[in-house]
Amino acid sequence: SSELTQDPAVSVALGQTVRITCQGDSLRSYYASWYQQKPGQAPVLVIYGKNNRPSGIPDRFSGSSSGNTASLTITGAQAEDEADYYCNSRDSSGNHPEVFGGGTKLTVL
Amino acid sequence: EVQLVESGGGLVQPGGSLRLSCAASGFTFSDHYMDWVRQAPGKGLEWVGRTRNKANSYTTEYAASVKGRFTISRDDSKNSLYLQMNSLKTEDTAVYYCARGMRGWSRYYYYYMDVWGKGTTVTVSS
């Protein structure tokens, strides 16, 4: 089982704001990174570190962290943002050096 | 262009072995940590393991689910990463991705995988 917990599914109306969360004890000591994956495609990095976006990622994507929870926020969601989103972090439990959350399926209505 | 291309996937019987390769181009491969991540059909991402760079003694780490069965290696002279998979189980069936690792520090440590290959499919079945 994953040491990072994500809601399995979230929906958002087109143009609205949505927050996808990731909970885990390791997030008190490590920042999460966030990946977007569309069907049949490889994951794409969208947020890393405190709140950094790789080149080419729209600025509607942002990240934050508080306590044991990391969040990915999409401000003004677009149809093309419909995808699975995964958080990832170092694991502090000692069971797995690195771990992914179970993923959140984002539906844009 | 920065690129990773996996190869070596296929159908193998339970208990068998397979070696995956990942060819890197467009960046200084030897500088980077490299990871393997897999995704079983219809499931989420699962981190498999990592090799650090020469400056960090090429040390490796593995997920508990593959430790003792899988071995990650690299050949910096060939810009290549490898995943030797032994004693394969049906639950190892997945798409296997290689990814380039990056590290940073800003109050907390962080690690991220910024370049991914398209993946290679491994099917373990009798």
CSV table of C-alpha atoms in Angstrom, one decimal:
chain,number,residue,atom,x,y,z
A,1,SER,CA,0.0,0.0,0.0
A,2,SER,CA,1.1,3.6,-0.7
A,3,GLU,CA,2.6,5.7,2.0
A,4,LEU,CA,1.2,8.8,0.2
A,5,THR,CA,-2.6,9.1,0.2
A,6,GLN,CA,-4.5,10.8,-2.6
A,7,ASP,CA,-8.2,11.0,-3.3
A,8,PRO,CA,-9.0,8.5,-6.2
A,9,ALA,CA,-11.1,11.0,-8.2
A,10,VAL,CA,-11.8,14.7,-8.3
A,11,SER,CA,-13.9,16.7,-10.7
A,12,VAL,CA,-13.9,20.4,-11.6
A,13,ALA,CA,-16.0,22.6,-13.9
A,14,LEU,CA,-14.2,24.1,-16.9
A,15,GLY,CA,-12.5,27.3,-15.9
A,16,GLN,CA,-12.8,26.7,-12.1
A,17,THR,CA,-10.1,26.0,-9.6
A,18,VAL,CA,-9.3,22.6,-8.2
A,19,ARG,CA,-7.0,21.4,-5.5
A,20,ILE,CA,-5.5,17.8,-5.5
A,21,THR,CA,-4.0,16.7,-2.2
A,22,CYS,CA,-1.4,14.2,-1.1
A,23,GLN,CA,-1.0,13.2,2.5
A,24,GLY,CA,1.9,11.4,4.2
A,25,ASP,CA,4.2,11.7,7.1
A,26,SER,CA,7.3,12.1,4.8
A,27,LEU,CA,5.8,15.4,3.6
A,28,ARG,CA,6.8,17.0,6.9
A,29,SER,CA,10.4,16.6,5.8
A,30,TYR,CA,10.4,16.4,2.0
A,31,TYR,CA,8.7,18.3,-0.8
A,32,ALA,CA,6.5,16.4,-3.1
A,33,SER,CA,6.8,16.4,-6.9
A,34,TRP,CA,3.7,16.1,-9.1
A,35,TYR,CA,3.2,14.3,-12.3
A,36,GLN,CA,0.4,14.4,-14.9
A,37,GLN,CA,-0.3,11.3,-16.9
A,38,LYS,CA,-2.8,11.1,-19.8
A,39,PRO,CA,-4.0,7.7,-21.2
A,40,GLY,CA,-1.4,5.8,-23.1
A,41,GLN,CA,1.3,8.4,-22.3
A,42,ALA,CA,4.3,8.6,-20.1
A,43,PRO,CA,4.1,10.8,-17.0
A,44,VAL,CA,5.0,14.5,-17.2
A,45,LEU,CA,6.5,16.5,-14.4
A,46,VAL,CA,4.3,19.5,-13.5
A,47,ILE,CA,5.5,20.7,-10.1
A,48,TYR,CA,8.6,20.1,-8.1
A,49,GLY,CA,10.2,21.5,-4.9
A,50,LYS,CA,8.5,24.2,-3.0
A,51,ASN,CA,6.5,25.4,-6.0
A,52,ASN,CA,8.5,25.2,-9.2
A,53,ARG,CA,7.2,24.5,-12.7
A,54,PRO,CA,9.3,23.0,-15.5
A,55,SER,CA,9.5,24.9,-18.7
A,56,GLY,CA,6.4,24.5,-20.8
A,57,ILE,CA,4.0,23.9,-17.9
A,58,PRO,CA,1.3,26.5,-17.7
A,59,ASP,CA,1.3,28.9,-14.8
A,60,ARG,CA,-2.2,27.7,-13.8
A,61,PHE,CA,-0.4,24.8,-12.1
A,62,SER,CA,0.9,25.6,-8.6
A,63,GLY,CA,2.1,23.6,-5.6
A,64,SER,CA,2.0,24.1,-1.9
A,65,SER,CA,2.7,22.2,1.3
A,66,SER,CA,1.6,22.4,4.9
A,67,GLY,CA,2.3,19.9,7.6
A,68,ASN,CA,1.8,16.4,6.2
A,69,THR,CA,-0.1,17.5,3.1
A,70,ALA,CA,1.1,18.6,-0.3
A,71,SER,CA,-1.3,20.2,-2.7
A,72,LEU,CA,-1.4,20.7,-6.5
A,73,THR,CA,-3.7,23.5,-7.5
A,74,ILE,CA,-5.0,24.2,-11.0
A,75,THR,CA,-6.4,27.7,-11.3
A,76,GLY,CA,-8.8,27.9,-14.3
A,77,ALA,CA,-8.8,24.2,-15.3
A,78,GLN,CA,-8.9,23.5,-19.0
A,79,ALA,CA,-10.2,20.5,-20.8
A,80,GLU,CA,-6.7,19.3,-21.6
A,81,ASP,CA,-5.9,19.1,-17.8
A,82,GLU,CA,-8.1,16.0,-17.6
A,83,ALA,CA,-5.6,13.3,-16.6
A,84,ASP,CA,-4.3,11.3,-13.7
A,85,TYR,CA,-2.1,13.1,-11.2
A,86,TYR,CA,0.5,11.5,-9.0
A,87,CYS,CA,2.5,12.9,-6.1
A,88,ASN,CA,5.9,11.5,-5.3
A,89,SER,CA,8.3,11.9,-2.4
A,90,ARG,CA,11.0,10.3,-0.4
A,91,ASP,CA,9.6,7.9,2.1
A,92,SER,CA,10.5,8.5,5.7
A,93,SER,CA,9.0,5.2,7.0
A,94,GLY,CA,12.0,3.2,5.9
A,95,ASN,CA,9.8,0.7,4.0
A,96,HIS,CA,10.4,2.2,0.6
A,97,PRO,CA,13.1,4.8,-0.3
A,98,GLU,CA,10.8,6.5,-2.7
A,99,VAL,CA,7.0,6.3,-3.1
A,100,PHE,CA,4.2,7.5,-5.3
A,101,GLY,CA,0.7,8.3,-4.2
A,102,GLY,CA,-2.1,6.2,-5.6
A,103,GLY,CA,-3.1,8.8,-8.1
A,104,THR,CA,-6.0,11.1,-8.6
A,105,LYS,CA,-8.2,11.0,-11.7
A,106,LEU,CA,-9.2,14.6,-12.6
A,107,THR,CA,-12.3,15.0,-14.6
A,108,VAL,CA,-13.0,18.4,-16.2
A,109,LEU,CA,-16.7,18.9,-16.6
B,1,GLU,CA,16.8,17.1,-27.7
B,2,VAL,CA,16.8,15.4,-24.3
B,3,GLN,CA,15.5,11.9,-24.7
B,4,LEU,CA,15.2,8.5,-23.0
B,5,VAL,CA,14.4,5.4,-25.0
B,6,GLU,CA,13.6,2.1,-23.2
B,7,SER,CA,13.9,-1.3,-24.9
B,8,GLY,CA,14.1,-4.9,-24.0
B,9,GLY,CA,10.5,-5.6,-22.9
B,10,GLY,CA,8.6,-8.7,-23.9
B,11,LEU,CA,6.8,-11.8,-22.8
B,12,VAL,CA,8.6,-14.0,-20.2
B,13,GLN,CA,7.5,-17.0,-18.1
B,14,PRO,CA,7.3,-16.8,-14.3
B,15,GLY,CA,10.7,-17.4,-12.8
B,16,GLY,CA,12.4,-16.1,-15.9
B,17,SER,CA,14.7,-13.2,-16.5
B,18,LEU,CA,14.7,-10.1,-18.6
B,19,ARG,CA,17.1,-7.1,-19.1
B,20,LEU,CA,15.7,-3.7,-19.9
B,21,SER,CA,17.8,-0.9,-21.4
B,22,CYS,CA,17.4,2.8,-21.4
B,23,ALA,CA,19.4,4.9,-23.9
B,24,ALA,CA,19.9,8.5,-23.0
B,25,SER,CA,20.7,11.4,-25.3
B,26,GLY,CA,20.8,15.2,-25.3
B,27,PHE,CA,22.3,15.6,-21.8
B,28,THR,CA,25.3,14.7,-19.7
B,29,PHE,CA,24.1,11.3,-18.6
B,30,SER,CA,26.9,10.7,-16.2
B,31,ASP,CA,25.9,13.7,-14.0
B,32,HIS,CA,22.5,12.3,-13.2
B,33,TYR,CA,20.7,9.9,-10.9
B,34,MET,CA,18.5,7.7,-12.9
B,35,ASP,CA,15.3,5.9,-11.8
B,36,TRP,CA,13.1,3.1,-13.0
B,37,VAL,CA,9.3,3.4,-12.5
B,38,ARG,CA,6.7,0.9,-13.5
B,39,GLN,CA,2.9,0.8,-14.0
B,40,ALA,CA,0.9,-2.3,-14.0
B,41,PRO,CA,-2.1,-2.5,-16.3
B,42,GLY,CA,-4.9,-0.1,-15.0
B,43,LYS,CA,-2.8,0.7,-11.9
B,44,GLY,CA,-0.8,3.6,-10.6
B,45,LEU,CA,2.9,4.4,-10.8
B,46,GLU,CA,5.3,2.4,-8.7
B,47,TRP,CA,8.9,3.4,-8.1
B,48,VAL,CA,11.2,0.5,-8.8
B,49,GLY,CA,14.7,1.7,-8.0
B,50,ARG,CA,17.5,4.2,-8.5
B,51,THR,CA,21.1,4.5,-9.3
B,52,ARG,CA,23.1,7.5,-8.2
B,53,ASN,CA,25.9,9.0,-10.3
B,54,LYS,CA,29.7,8.4,-10.1
B,55,ALA,CA,30.1,11.3,-7.6
B,56,ASN,CA,27.8,9.3,-5.3
B,57,SER,CA,29.5,6.0,-5.9
B,58,TYR,CA,26.8,4.6,-8.2
B,59,THR,CA,24.9,3.5,-5.1
B,60,THR,CA,21.5,1.9,-5.7
B,61,GLU,CA,18.2,1.7,-3.9
B,62,TYR,CA,15.2,-0.5,-4.6
B,63,ALA,CA,11.6,-0.9,-3.7
B,64,ALA,CA,10.9,-3.6,-1.2
B,65,SER,CA,8.8,-5.5,-3.9
B,66,VAL,CA,11.8,-6.0,-6.2
B,67,LYS,CA,14.8,-5.9,-3.8
B,68,GLY,CA,17.0,-9.0,-4.2
B,69,ARG,CA,15.4,-9.8,-7.6
B,70,PHE,CA,16.1,-6.7,-9.7
B,71,THR,CA,19.5,-5.0,-10.3
B,72,ILE,CA,20.0,-1.5,-11.7
B,73,SER,CA,23.3,-0.7,-13.4
B,74,ARG,CA,24.6,1.9,-15.8
B,75,ASP,CA,27.3,2.4,-18.3
B,76,ASP,CA,28.2,6.1,-18.5
B,77,SER,CA,30.4,5.5,-21.5
B,78,LYS,CA,27.4,4.3,-23.5
B,79,ASN,CA,24.9,6.7,-21.9
B,80,SER,CA,22.8,3.7,-20.9
B,81,LEU,CA,20.8,2.5,-17.9
B,82,TYR,CA,19.9,-1.1,-17.3
B,83,LEU,CA,17.4,-3.1,-15.3
B,84,GLN,CA,18.2,-6.8,-14.8
B,85,MET,CA,15.0,-8.5,-13.7
B,86,ASN,CA,15.3,-12.1,-12.3
B,87,SER,CA,12.8,-14.5,-10.7
B,88,LEU,CA,10.0,-12.6,-12.4
B,89,LYS,CA,6.5,-12.9,-11.1
B,90,THR,CA,3.2,-12.3,-12.7
B,91,GLU,CA,2.8,-9.2,-10.6
B,92,ASP,CA,5.9,-7.7,-12.3
B,93,THR,CA,3.8,-7.3,-15.5
B,94,ALA,CA,3.9,-3.6,-16.2
B,95,VAL,CA,5.1,-0.8,-18.4
B,96,TYR,CA,8.6,0.1,-17.3
B,97,TYR,CA,9.8,3.7,-17.6
B,98,CYS,CA,13.2,5.1,-17.1
B,99,ALA,CA,13.4,8.7,-15.8
B,100,ARG,CA,16.1,11.2,-15.2
B,101,GLY,CA,16.5,12.3,-11.6
B,102,MET,CA,17.2,15.8,-10.3
B,103,ARG,CA,17.8,17.0,-6.7
B,104,GLY,CA,17.3,20.2,-4.9
B,105,TRP,CA,17.1,21.9,-1.5
B,106,SER,CA,14.9,24.7,-0.3
B,107,ARG,CA,14.2,24.3,3.4
B,108,TYR,CA,13.5,20.7,2.6
B,109,TYR,CA,15.2,18.2,0.3
B,110,TYR,CA,13.4,17.4,-2.9
B,111,TYR,CA,13.9,15.0,-5.7
B,112,TYR,CA,12.1,14.9,-9.0
B,113,MET,CA,12.1,13.0,-12.3
B,114,ASP,CA,12.0,15.6,-15.1
B,115,VAL,CA,12.5,13.5,-18.2
B,116,TRP,CA,10.8,10.2,-18.9
B,117,GLY,CA,11.0,7.6,-21.7
B,118,LYS,CA,7.9,6.3,-23.4
B,119,GLY,CA,8.2,3.0,-21.6
B,120,THR,CA,8.7,-0.7,-22.5
B,121,THR,CA,6.1,-3.4,-21.7
B,122,VAL,CA,7.0,-6.5,-19.7
B,123,THR,CA,4.5,-9.3,-19.5
B,124,VAL,CA,5.1,-12.2,-17.2
B,125,SER,CA,2.8,-15.1,-18.0
B,126,SER,CA,2.9,-18.8,-18.7
